[in-house]
Every structure is written in structure tokens, then in C-alpha cells.
Short mmCIF file of C-alpha atoms and ligand atoms in Angstrom, two decimals:
data_model
loop_
_atom_site.label_atom_id
_atom_site.label_comp_id
_atom_site.label_asym_id
_atom_site.label_seq_id
_atom_site.Cartn_x
_atom_site.Cartn_y
_atom_site.Cartn_z
CA MET Y 1 -65.56 17.65 -2.88
CA LYS Y 2 -66.15 19.60 -6.18
CA LYS Y 3 -62.82 21.27 -5.86
CA PHE Y 4 -61.12 17.97 -5.18
CA LEU Y 5 -62.64 16.50 -8.34
CA VAL Y 6 -61.72 19.56 -10.65
CA VAL Y 7 -58.07 18.97 -9.10
CA LEU Y 8 -58.01 15.36 -9.72
CA VAL Y 9 -59.29 15.81 -13.23
CA LEU Y 10 -56.86 18.52 -13.97
CA SER Y 11 -53.92 16.36 -12.80
CA ILE Y 12 -54.79 13.60 -14.47
CA PHE Y 13 -54.85 15.67 -17.50
CA ILE Y 14 -51.53 17.18 -16.72
CA ILE Y 15 -49.94 13.82 -15.99
CA SER Y 16 -51.30 11.96 -19.24
CA SER Y 17 -50.23 14.92 -21.50
CA PHE Y 18 -46.58 14.30 -19.93
CA ALA Y 19 -46.84 10.75 -20.73
CA THR Y 20 -44.18 9.81 -23.33
CA VAL Y 21 -44.26 7.27 -25.88
CA ILE Y 22 -41.97 5.18 -23.53
CA ASP Y 23 -44.90 5.01 -21.21
CA THR Y 24 -47.08 3.98 -24.12
CA ILE Y 25 -44.80 1.37 -25.11
CA LYS Y 26 -44.22 -0.15 -21.72
CA LYS Y 27 -48.16 -0.27 -21.14
CA ARG Y 28 -48.32 -1.90 -24.37
CA GLY Y 29 -45.70 -4.41 -23.75
CA GLU Y 30 -44.23 -4.10 -27.04
CA ILE Y 31 -42.25 -1.69 -29.37
CA ILE Y 32 -42.95 -1.67 -33.11
CA LEU Y 33 -39.80 -1.45 -35.49
CA GLY Y 34 -40.59 -0.57 -39.10
CA THR Y 35 -38.43 -1.79 -41.83
CA GLU Y 36 -38.25 -2.81 -45.48
CA ALA Y 37 -37.15 -6.51 -45.34
CA THR Y 38 -35.29 -6.96 -48.77
CA TYR Y 39 -32.07 -5.43 -47.63
CA PRO Y 40 -29.61 -8.09 -46.43
CA PRO Y 41 -27.53 -8.17 -44.17
CA PHE Y 42 -29.55 -5.26 -42.43
CA GLU Y 43 -33.00 -6.83 -42.70
CA TYR Y 44 -34.29 -9.89 -44.68
CA VAL Y 45 -36.62 -12.73 -44.54
CA ASP Y 46 -34.91 -15.91 -43.11
CA GLU Y 47 -36.06 -18.71 -45.73
CA GLN Y 48 -36.26 -21.10 -43.01
CA THR Y 49 -38.08 -19.13 -39.94
CA LYS Y 50 -40.04 -16.79 -42.33
CA ARG Y 51 -38.93 -14.21 -39.72
CA VAL Y 52 -37.35 -10.72 -40.31
CA VAL Y 53 -33.76 -11.00 -39.46
CA GLY Y 54 -30.49 -9.06 -39.66
CA PHE Y 55 -28.26 -6.35 -38.34
CA ASP Y 56 -30.87 -3.71 -37.78
CA ILE Y 57 -33.24 -6.16 -36.14
CA GLU Y 58 -30.49 -7.03 -33.54
CA ILE Y 59 -30.05 -3.49 -32.84
CA GLY Y 60 -33.98 -3.16 -32.47
CA GLN Y 61 -33.90 -6.23 -30.01
CA ALA Y 62 -31.41 -4.40 -27.77
CA ILE Y 63 -33.67 -1.30 -27.64
CA ALA Y 64 -36.62 -3.67 -26.61
CA ARG Y 65 -34.56 -5.36 -24.10
CA LYS Y 66 -33.40 -1.89 -22.56
CA LEU Y 67 -37.07 -0.98 -22.38
CA GLY Y 68 -38.11 -4.42 -21.07
CA VAL Y 69 -40.68 -5.04 -23.61
CA LYS Y 70 -41.11 -7.33 -26.73
CA LEU Y 71 -39.84 -6.26 -30.26
CA VAL Y 72 -42.43 -6.42 -33.07
CA VAL Y 73 -41.31 -6.07 -36.69
CA LYS Y 74 -43.52 -4.51 -39.42
CA ASP Y 75 -42.37 -5.11 -43.06
CA ILE Y 76 -43.31 -1.89 -44.87
CA ALA Y 77 -42.59 -0.49 -48.56
CA PHE Y 78 -39.58 1.71 -47.81
CA ASP Y 79 -41.13 4.93 -48.91
CA GLY Y 80 -43.91 3.97 -46.57
CA LEU Y 81 -41.72 3.81 -43.49
CA ILE Y 82 -41.65 7.76 -42.65
CA PRO Y 83 -45.48 8.11 -43.06
CA ALA Y 84 -46.07 5.20 -41.01
CA LEU Y 85 -43.89 6.56 -38.19
CA ILE Y 86 -45.52 10.04 -38.43
CA THR Y 87 -49.01 8.49 -38.26
CA GLY Y 88 -48.09 6.52 -35.47
CA LYS Y 89 -48.43 2.76 -37.04
CA ILE Y 90 -44.64 2.09 -35.67
CA ASP Y 91 -42.44 3.43 -33.06
CA PHE Y 92 -39.29 3.60 -34.87
CA ILE Y 93 -37.41 3.11 -38.24
CA ALA Y 94 -34.42 0.73 -38.51
CA ALA Y 95 -34.24 0.23 -42.01
CA ALA Y 96 -30.45 1.06 -43.22
CA MET Y 97 -31.84 4.43 -43.69
CA THR Y 98 -29.47 7.31 -44.43
CA ILE Y 99 -29.41 10.32 -42.69
CA THR Y 100 -30.57 13.09 -44.93
CA GLU Y 101 -31.53 16.65 -44.57
CA GLU Y 102 -34.84 16.23 -46.39
CA ARG Y 103 -35.72 13.35 -43.72
CA GLN Y 104 -34.62 15.25 -41.19
CA LYS Y 105 -37.40 17.65 -41.76
CA MET Y 106 -40.02 15.04 -40.93
CA VAL Y 107 -38.26 12.75 -38.34
CA SER Y 108 -35.36 12.76 -35.78
CA PHE Y 109 -32.40 10.40 -36.34
CA SER Y 110 -29.90 8.66 -34.02
CA ASP Y 111 -26.48 9.09 -33.86
CA PRO Y 112 -24.95 7.42 -36.97
CA TYR Y 113 -24.46 3.71 -36.53
CA PHE Y 114 -23.17 2.63 -39.95
CA THR Y 115 -21.19 4.15 -43.01
CA ALA Y 116 -22.41 3.20 -46.42
CA GLY Y 117 -21.98 4.00 -49.95
CA GLN Y 118 -24.23 3.17 -53.05
CA VAL Y 119 -22.73 0.88 -55.83
CA ILE Y 120 -23.66 -0.36 -59.36
CA VAL Y 121 -24.80 -3.89 -59.92
CA VAL Y 122 -24.94 -5.35 -63.37
CA ARG Y 123 -25.17 -8.76 -65.22
CA LYS Y 124 -21.98 -10.59 -65.75
CA GLY Y 125 -20.70 -10.66 -69.29
CA SER Y 126 -23.47 -8.37 -70.29
CA GLY Y 127 -20.81 -5.81 -71.78
CA PHE Y 128 -22.42 -3.02 -69.90
CA SER Y 129 -19.83 -2.05 -66.90
CA PRO Y 130 -20.80 1.41 -65.50
CA LYS Y 131 -18.25 3.18 -63.11
CA SER Y 132 -20.17 6.20 -62.35
CA TYR Y 133 -23.88 7.55 -62.25
CA GLN Y 134 -23.22 9.32 -65.38
CA ASP Y 135 -22.41 6.07 -67.36
CA LEU Y 136 -26.02 5.01 -66.48
CA SER Y 137 -27.25 7.49 -69.06
CA GLY Y 138 -29.10 5.86 -71.87
CA HIS Y 139 -29.52 2.79 -69.86
CA LYS Y 140 -32.57 0.99 -67.87
CA VAL Y 141 -31.81 1.32 -64.20
CA GLY Y 142 -33.75 -0.12 -61.28
CA VAL Y 143 -33.64 1.36 -57.66
CA GLN Y 144 -36.05 1.13 -54.64
CA GLN Y 145 -38.62 3.84 -54.59
CA GLY Y 146 -37.68 6.72 -52.32
CA THR Y 147 -34.12 5.70 -51.58
CA THR Y 148 -31.13 7.80 -51.90
CA ALA Y 149 -30.11 5.64 -54.95
CA ASP Y 150 -33.70 6.62 -56.33
CA ILE Y 151 -32.80 10.43 -55.49
CA ASP Y 152 -29.32 10.27 -57.24
CA VAL Y 153 -30.16 8.42 -60.12
CA SER Y 154 -33.06 10.53 -60.92
CA LYS Y 155 -30.64 13.29 -61.03
CA VAL Y 156 -28.64 11.68 -64.14
CA LYS Y 157 -30.06 12.70 -67.61
CA GLY Y 158 -30.95 10.04 -70.04
CA VAL Y 159 -31.57 7.35 -67.54
CA SER Y 160 -34.83 5.21 -68.01
CA ILE Y 161 -35.41 4.61 -64.35
CA VAL Y 162 -37.47 1.90 -62.83
CA ARG Y 163 -38.72 2.09 -59.33
CA TYR Y 164 -39.42 -1.05 -57.30
CA THR Y 165 -40.85 -1.46 -53.87
CA ARG Y 166 -38.88 -4.56 -53.32
CA PHE Y 167 -35.23 -5.30 -54.12
CA THR Y 168 -35.97 -8.96 -54.87
CA ASP Y 169 -38.07 -8.04 -57.91
CA ALA Y 170 -35.28 -5.39 -59.20
CA PHE Y 171 -32.77 -8.18 -58.93
CA LEU Y 172 -35.06 -10.71 -60.42
CA ASP Y 173 -35.34 -8.27 -63.63
CA LEU Y 174 -31.72 -7.59 -63.60
CA ALA Y 175 -31.14 -11.21 -63.91
CA LEU Y 176 -33.49 -11.69 -66.48
CA GLY Y 177 -32.21 -8.97 -68.76
CA ARG Y 178 -35.11 -6.64 -68.09
CA LEU Y 179 -32.85 -4.12 -66.51
CA ASP Y 180 -29.32 -2.91 -67.40
CA ALA Y 181 -28.10 -2.14 -63.87
CA VAL Y 182 -29.69 -1.81 -60.30
CA VAL Y 183 -28.10 0.83 -57.84
CA LEU Y 184 -28.08 0.30 -54.05
CA ASP Y 185 -25.89 0.27 -50.94
CA PHE Y 186 -22.38 -1.62 -50.94
CA ALA Y 187 -23.31 -4.23 -48.25
CA PRO Y 188 -26.80 -5.43 -49.61
CA ALA Y 189 -25.26 -5.24 -53.08
CA GLN Y 190 -22.64 -7.56 -52.08
CA ALA Y 191 -25.03 -9.75 -50.35
CA TYR Y 192 -27.47 -10.09 -53.50
CA VAL Y 193 -24.05 -10.83 -55.72
CA LYS Y 194 -22.94 -13.42 -53.40
CA PHE Y 195 -26.30 -15.23 -53.93
CA ASN Y 196 -26.69 -14.76 -57.44
CA PRO Y 197 -23.45 -15.79 -59.40
CA LYS Y 198 -24.84 -13.83 -62.92
CA LEU Y 199 -24.45 -10.59 -61.09
CA GLU Y 200 -21.50 -8.28 -59.87
CA ILE Y 201 -20.63 -4.82 -58.74
CA SER Y 202 -19.19 -2.86 -61.52
CA SER Y 203 -18.44 0.46 -59.59
CA PRO Y 204 -16.55 1.80 -56.94
CA VAL Y 205 -18.39 3.21 -53.70
CA LEU Y 206 -20.19 6.25 -55.50
CA SER Y 207 -21.63 7.95 -52.32
CA GLN Y 208 -20.87 8.41 -48.27
CA GLU Y 209 -23.80 8.05 -46.22
CA ASN Y 210 -24.63 7.53 -42.53
CA TYR Y 211 -27.38 5.30 -41.44
CA GLY Y 212 -29.51 6.43 -38.42
CA ILE Y 213 -32.57 5.29 -36.70
CA ALA Y 214 -35.58 7.57 -37.17
CA VAL Y 215 -38.07 8.45 -34.47
CA ARG Y 216 -41.01 10.84 -34.24
CA LYS Y 217 -39.67 14.46 -33.59
CA GLN Y 218 -41.49 14.92 -30.42
CA ASP Y 219 -40.29 11.48 -29.13
CA LYS Y 220 -36.99 12.70 -27.64
CA GLU Y 221 -36.75 10.34 -24.53
CA LEU Y 222 -36.98 7.45 -26.76
CA LEU Y 223 -34.25 8.78 -29.17
CA GLY Y 224 -32.33 9.23 -25.87
CA VAL Y 225 -32.76 5.43 -25.04
CA ILE Y 226 -31.85 4.50 -28.58
CA ASN Y 227 -28.65 6.70 -28.48
CA GLU Y 228 -27.76 4.92 -25.29
CA VAL Y 229 -28.27 1.36 -26.69
CA LEU Y 230 -26.10 2.16 -29.77
CA LYS Y 231 -23.45 3.89 -27.39
CA GLU Y 232 -23.40 0.59 -25.31
CA LEU Y 233 -23.52 -1.63 -28.28
CA LYS Y 234 -20.59 0.21 -29.82
CA THR Y 235 -18.37 0.18 -26.64
CA LYS Y 236 -19.10 -3.60 -25.52
CA THR Y 237 -17.81 -6.00 -28.16
CA ALA Y 238 -21.42 -6.62 -28.97
CA TYR Y 239 -20.96 -4.18 -31.98
CA ASP Y 240 -17.95 -6.30 -33.22
CA TYR Y 241 -20.05 -9.26 -32.72
CA LEU Y 242 -22.88 -7.90 -34.92
CA ILE Y 243 -20.41 -6.52 -37.60
CA ASP Y 244 -18.77 -9.96 -37.41
CA LYS Y 245 -21.96 -11.93 -37.74
CA TRP Y 246 -23.50 -9.89 -40.43
CA PHE Y 247 -20.87 -8.62 -42.65
N1 LIG M 301 -29.46 3.75 -47.49
C1 LIG M 301 -30.68 4.04 -48.45
C2 LIG M 301 -31.74 5.06 -48.10
O1 LIG M 301 -31.71 5.50 -47.02
C3 LIG M 301 -31.24 2.48 -49.07
C4 LIG M 301 -32.09 2.04 -47.69
C5 LIG M 301 -32.88 1.00 -48.07
O2 LIG M 301 -33.32 0.71 -49.30
N2 LIG M 301 -33.17 0.18 -46.99
O3 LIG M 301 -32.23 5.61 -48.87
#
């Protein structure tokens, strides 16, 4: 009897130590996506429904569907996403996040699912029309804290850099003349410019970046599922549909 109990306890211990995040997610009935929702068309708050929608959210929904669970979206400051993932507050990040070596030290990324690059947005008729990062020298420039734009613009000497949590605040300041420029990826730049006729993109695309979905390093099975979903989305016309719908 005693032996039996020892074996039982041991096997429970061994089985539970093999339990993956997928088991936890399935038991919970939901998977938690972390994002920063001021980045249309990847993730933004729908004015009418007040829900976070966008290209990344649809990918998240496909991942949730694949696992047979509900998708929960958490809107977190961009520079808080990796800490939230590492501490287990979210299960994965889908936030137009560029795959970088620095981030790869902390998390694992899926296969690239989108190619992007930064551009500079200015106020129309302001007389300031920067074409390169260097042209930003001597000016007041808004970026989102912890983004690749923050990293790249921080390297330019003589820039007065203002770091924002929300792009909506950066663009408000740009429109009001409190900033000379904002740097961010092309697709969201285009979305902001479209909705604000006072603004325009002044530069060509300045960087080449690949977006990836991030998971904790130990969650290899989840990463496998995510890559499978991305592959399915790409082979099916679903990806074309998503691109058509959001771009
Ligand atoms: N692609 C950029 C980065 O990863 C910006 C992403 C974002 O602001 N959501 O840093």
C-alpha cells in the first residue's frame, strides 16, 4: 500500500512536470494574447464595440480556434509585453513585434509573418520634411517606448526624443505642434495619416523588419502550434483575405 502511494505520488509529480502550457490553456479554456492596441491595422480599439480588433487579433483567434479555446486580449504598454509574458500574465504576444536579437535573448519568436519598415510622419505644411533618421537631428521626435523606432532614433545625435506609451498621444502632440515628427512602422503610419489630414509621411521606408509572435522560451509546443497556424493561414486564401481586409 505504502509502495503504491509512493508510486502514485511520484507519477503524478512526473506527469504534472510534463504538463505543457497547452494543457494549462486547455484546462483554463482560454488563451491570453498580449498586445498594445494603438497600432492599426494590427491592433486597435474599435470605436463602436470598444473591443480590440485587427490583423494580429485575427491571427490570435485562429490560434485559439486551433486549440479549441476562447481568445482573451490584454492591452498592455508595448515595453511591458515581454515582462508580462515572462511572468506568466499572458500566453503569447501578437503586437506587430519585430524579431530582434535582443528580444530573442528573452523570448522565442514564431516564423516571420509580416515584413515592415519604419517611416517618419510630420505635420503637413510645417516646412520640415525629413528623409532619413539623420535629418531628425535638432528636432523633437516622438516614438513608442521600447520599440525598434525608439532604439533607432535614440542612436541619432542631437534628437530630442519623447517616449510615449500610446501612439494616440504621440499623434495628438504632433498634430498640435508639440512634436516635429513621429517614427513608426509604415502600415500604422499610413493608418494614422489616413485619419488625420494634417499629417503626412515624409520619408521612404527606413528599415527592414520582420514581425513574429512571441512565446516563453520553454513553450516549444505552443510555438509549434502557432507556426502551424501561420503556415495554414499562408497557404489558405485566409492570409490574402486578412491582408485584403486590413491593408
Ligand atoms: N515593430 C516595432 C517593434 O517591434 C513596433 C511595434 C509596435 O509599436 N507595436 O518595436
